[in-house]
Amino acid sequence: TTSAEIIRSLSASDYFDEIEVAREGNILVITVLERPSVAEITIEGNSVLETEDIIDNMASADIAEGQIFTRAALEAIQQGIQDVYSSRGRYGASVEVEVEEL
């Protein structure tokens, strides 16, 4: 297995932002920087959609407490919630997301 294969394999897992492979003598050293995980989800101000429905929708997009956080998934779910509001005639509804780094 080459260093490039190790990096490709670890990158495919989507768990790491950075992966470095180095050799120190006869020892292979792999250093990784994990992607952040979702610590808590708070939903506020929703009067048309049930909180549980929003959380279920988010979980189907792999956004749940304890899951690895990706900005792409968050943007997709934001658009999905906006689409649900629009489908219920709430065209003026706005969906805002806020991410707090711990």
PDB file of C-alpha atoms in Angstrom:
ATOM      1  CA  THR A   1       0.000   0.000   0.000  1.00  0.00           C
ATOM      2  CA  THR A   2       1.384   3.385  -0.975  1.00  0.00           C
ATOM      3  CA  SER A   3       0.965   6.707   0.804  1.00  0.00           C
ATOM      4  CA  ALA A   4      -1.328   7.890  -1.993  1.00  0.00           C
ATOM      5  CA  GLU A   5      -3.589   4.845  -1.533  1.00  0.00           C
ATOM      6  CA  ILE A   6      -3.750   5.448   2.223  1.00  0.00           C
ATOM      7  CA  ILE A   7      -4.700   9.084   1.696  1.00  0.00           C
ATOM      8  CA  ARG A   8      -7.313   8.145  -0.945  1.00  0.00           C
ATOM      9  CA  SER A   9      -8.841   5.535   1.329  1.00  0.00           C
ATOM     10  CA  LEU A  10      -9.031   7.855   4.335  1.00  0.00           C
ATOM     11  CA  SER A  11     -10.359  10.716   2.193  1.00  0.00           C
ATOM     12  CA  ALA A  12     -13.141   8.495   0.881  1.00  0.00           C
ATOM     13  CA  SER A  13     -14.427   8.071   4.435  1.00  0.00           C
ATOM     14  CA  ASP A  14     -15.343  11.811   4.600  1.00  0.00           C
ATOM     15  CA  TYR A  15     -14.282  11.887   8.263  1.00  0.00           C
ATOM     16  CA  PHE A  16     -11.149  13.999   7.822  1.00  0.00           C
ATOM     17  CA  ASP A  17     -10.329  17.525   6.627  1.00  0.00           C
ATOM     18  CA  GLU A  18      -6.590  16.933   6.467  1.00  0.00           C
ATOM     19  CA  ILE A  19      -4.528  13.770   6.075  1.00  0.00           C
ATOM     20  CA  GLU A  20      -0.759  13.590   6.195  1.00  0.00           C
ATOM     21  CA  VAL A  21       1.370  10.495   5.794  1.00  0.00           C
ATOM     22  CA  ALA A  22       5.029  10.563   6.822  1.00  0.00           C
ATOM     23  CA  ARG A  23       7.740   8.102   7.611  1.00  0.00           C
ATOM     24  CA  GLU A  24       9.983   8.286  10.647  1.00  0.00           C
ATOM     25  CA  GLY A  25      12.572   5.592  10.229  1.00  0.00           C
ATOM     26  CA  ASN A  26      10.666   2.310   9.972  1.00  0.00           C
ATOM     27  CA  ILE A  27       7.470   3.823  11.364  1.00  0.00           C
ATOM     28  CA  LEU A  28       4.618   5.082   9.201  1.00  0.00           C
ATOM     29  CA  VAL A  29       2.999   8.132  10.817  1.00  0.00           C
ATOM     30  CA  ILE A  30      -0.508   9.118   9.728  1.00  0.00           C
ATOM     31  CA  THR A  31      -1.743  12.474  11.036  1.00  0.00           C
ATOM     32  CA  VAL A  32      -5.384  13.436  10.513  1.00  0.00           C
ATOM     33  CA  LEU A  33      -7.591  16.401  11.316  1.00  0.00           C
ATOM     34  CA  GLU A  34     -11.134  15.198  11.911  1.00  0.00           C
ATOM     35  CA  ARG A  35     -14.083  17.054  10.488  1.00  0.00           C
ATOM     36  CA  PRO A  36     -16.303  18.565  13.152  1.00  0.00           C
ATOM     37  CA  SER A  37     -19.379  16.710  14.329  1.00  0.00           C
ATOM     38  CA  VAL A  38     -22.802  18.108  15.157  1.00  0.00           C
ATOM     39  CA  ALA A  39     -23.042  18.640  18.910  1.00  0.00           C
ATOM     40  CA  GLU A  40     -26.567  20.038  19.126  1.00  0.00           C
ATOM     41  CA  ILE A  41     -29.429  21.043  16.844  1.00  0.00           C
ATOM     42  CA  THR A  42     -31.721  23.876  17.923  1.00  0.00           C
ATOM     43  CA  ILE A  43     -34.757  24.886  15.875  1.00  0.00           C
ATOM     44  CA  GLU A  44     -36.519  28.159  16.641  1.00  0.00           C
ATOM     45  CA  GLY A  45     -39.401  30.161  15.227  1.00  0.00           C
ATOM     46  CA  ASN A  46     -41.086  27.406  13.254  1.00  0.00           C
ATOM     47  CA  SER A  47     -44.856  27.714  13.428  1.00  0.00           C
ATOM     48  CA  VAL A  48     -45.913  25.980  10.217  1.00  0.00           C
ATOM     49  CA  LEU A  49     -43.623  22.947  10.316  1.00  0.00           C
ATOM     50  CA  GLU A  50     -43.342  20.655  13.305  1.00  0.00           C
ATOM     51  CA  THR A  51     -39.894  20.548  14.903  1.00  0.00           C
ATOM     52  CA  GLU A  52     -39.882  16.744  14.730  1.00  0.00           C
ATOM     53  CA  ASP A  53     -40.582  16.859  10.976  1.00  0.00           C
ATOM     54  CA  ILE A  54     -37.667  19.236  10.462  1.00  0.00           C
ATOM     55  CA  ILE A  55     -35.331  17.055  12.544  1.00  0.00           C
ATOM     56  CA  ASP A  56     -36.429  13.928  10.646  1.00  0.00           C
ATOM     57  CA  ASN A  57     -35.824  15.725   7.347  1.00  0.00           C
ATOM     58  CA  MET A  58     -32.370  16.767   8.535  1.00  0.00           C
ATOM     59  CA  ALA A  59     -31.545  13.220   9.660  1.00  0.00           C
ATOM     60  CA  SER A  60     -32.415  11.922   6.200  1.00  0.00           C
ATOM     61  CA  ALA A  61     -29.717  14.289   4.874  1.00  0.00           C
ATOM     62  CA  ASP A  62     -27.234  12.957   7.452  1.00  0.00           C
ATOM     63  CA  ILE A  63     -27.468  16.013   9.671  1.00  0.00           C
ATOM     64  CA  ALA A  64     -28.045  14.784  13.204  1.00  0.00           C
ATOM     65  CA  GLU A  65     -26.405  15.128  16.577  1.00  0.00           C
ATOM     66  CA  GLY A  66     -23.185  13.134  16.566  1.00  0.00           C
ATOM     67  CA  GLN A  67     -22.907  13.024  12.758  1.00  0.00           C
ATOM     68  CA  ILE A  68     -20.007  14.517  10.822  1.00  0.00           C
ATOM     69  CA  PHE A  69     -20.830  18.088   9.788  1.00  0.00           C
ATOM     70  CA  THR A  70     -20.641  19.127   6.151  1.00  0.00           C
ATOM     71  CA  ARG A  71     -21.555  22.551   4.838  1.00  0.00           C
ATOM     72  CA  ALA A  72     -23.020  20.996   1.660  1.00  0.00           C
ATOM     73  CA  ALA A  73     -25.522  18.904   3.632  1.00  0.00           C
ATOM     74  CA  LEU A  74     -26.501  21.939   5.699  1.00  0.00           C
ATOM     75  CA  GLU A  75     -27.124  24.018   2.567  1.00  0.00           C
ATOM     76  CA  ALA A  76     -29.179  21.205   1.046  1.00  0.00           C
ATOM     77  CA  ILE A  77     -31.389  20.894   4.104  1.00  0.00           C
ATOM     78  CA  GLN A  78     -31.824  24.674   4.289  1.00  0.00           C
ATOM     79  CA  GLN A  79     -33.094  24.652   0.707  1.00  0.00           C
ATOM     80  CA  GLY A  80     -35.279  21.622   1.442  1.00  0.00           C
ATOM     81  CA  ILE A  81     -36.963  23.344   4.382  1.00  0.00           C
ATOM     82  CA  GLN A  82     -37.433  26.483   2.272  1.00  0.00           C
ATOM     83  CA  ASP A  83     -39.079  24.343  -0.428  1.00  0.00           C
ATOM     84  CA  VAL A  84     -41.483  22.804   2.107  1.00  0.00           C
ATOM     85  CA  TYR A  85     -42.539  26.267   3.309  1.00  0.00           C
ATOM     86  CA  SER A  86     -43.089  27.340  -0.313  1.00  0.00           C
ATOM     87  CA  SER A  87     -45.136  24.206  -1.035  1.00  0.00           C
ATOM     88  CA  ARG A  88     -47.416  25.200   1.842  1.00  0.00           C
ATOM     89  CA  GLY A  89     -47.939  28.672   0.407  1.00  0.00           C
ATOM     90  CA  ARG A  90     -45.478  30.380   2.752  1.00  0.00           C
ATOM     91  CA  TYR A  91     -43.481  32.076   0.001  1.00  0.00           C
ATOM     92  CA  GLY A  92     -42.233  34.832   2.296  1.00  0.00           C
ATOM     93  CA  ALA A  93     -40.806  32.435   4.871  1.00  0.00           C
ATOM     94  CA  SER A  94     -37.098  32.618   5.395  1.00  0.00           C
ATOM     95  CA  VAL A  95     -34.881  29.809   6.631  1.00  0.00           C
ATOM     96  CA  GLU A  96     -31.659  30.856   8.291  1.00  0.00           C
ATOM     97  CA  VAL A  97     -28.965  28.538   9.556  1.00  0.00           C
ATOM     98  CA  GLU A  98     -26.317  29.408  12.078  1.00  0.00           C
ATOM     99  CA  VAL A  99     -23.258  27.355  12.860  1.00  0.00           C
ATOM    100  CA  GLU A 100     -21.396  27.856  16.120  1.00  0.00           C
ATOM    101  CA  GLU A 101     -17.968  26.337  16.387  1.00  0.00           C
ATOM    102  CA  LEU A 102     -17.205  24.942  19.817  1.00  0.00           C
TER     103      LEU A 102
END
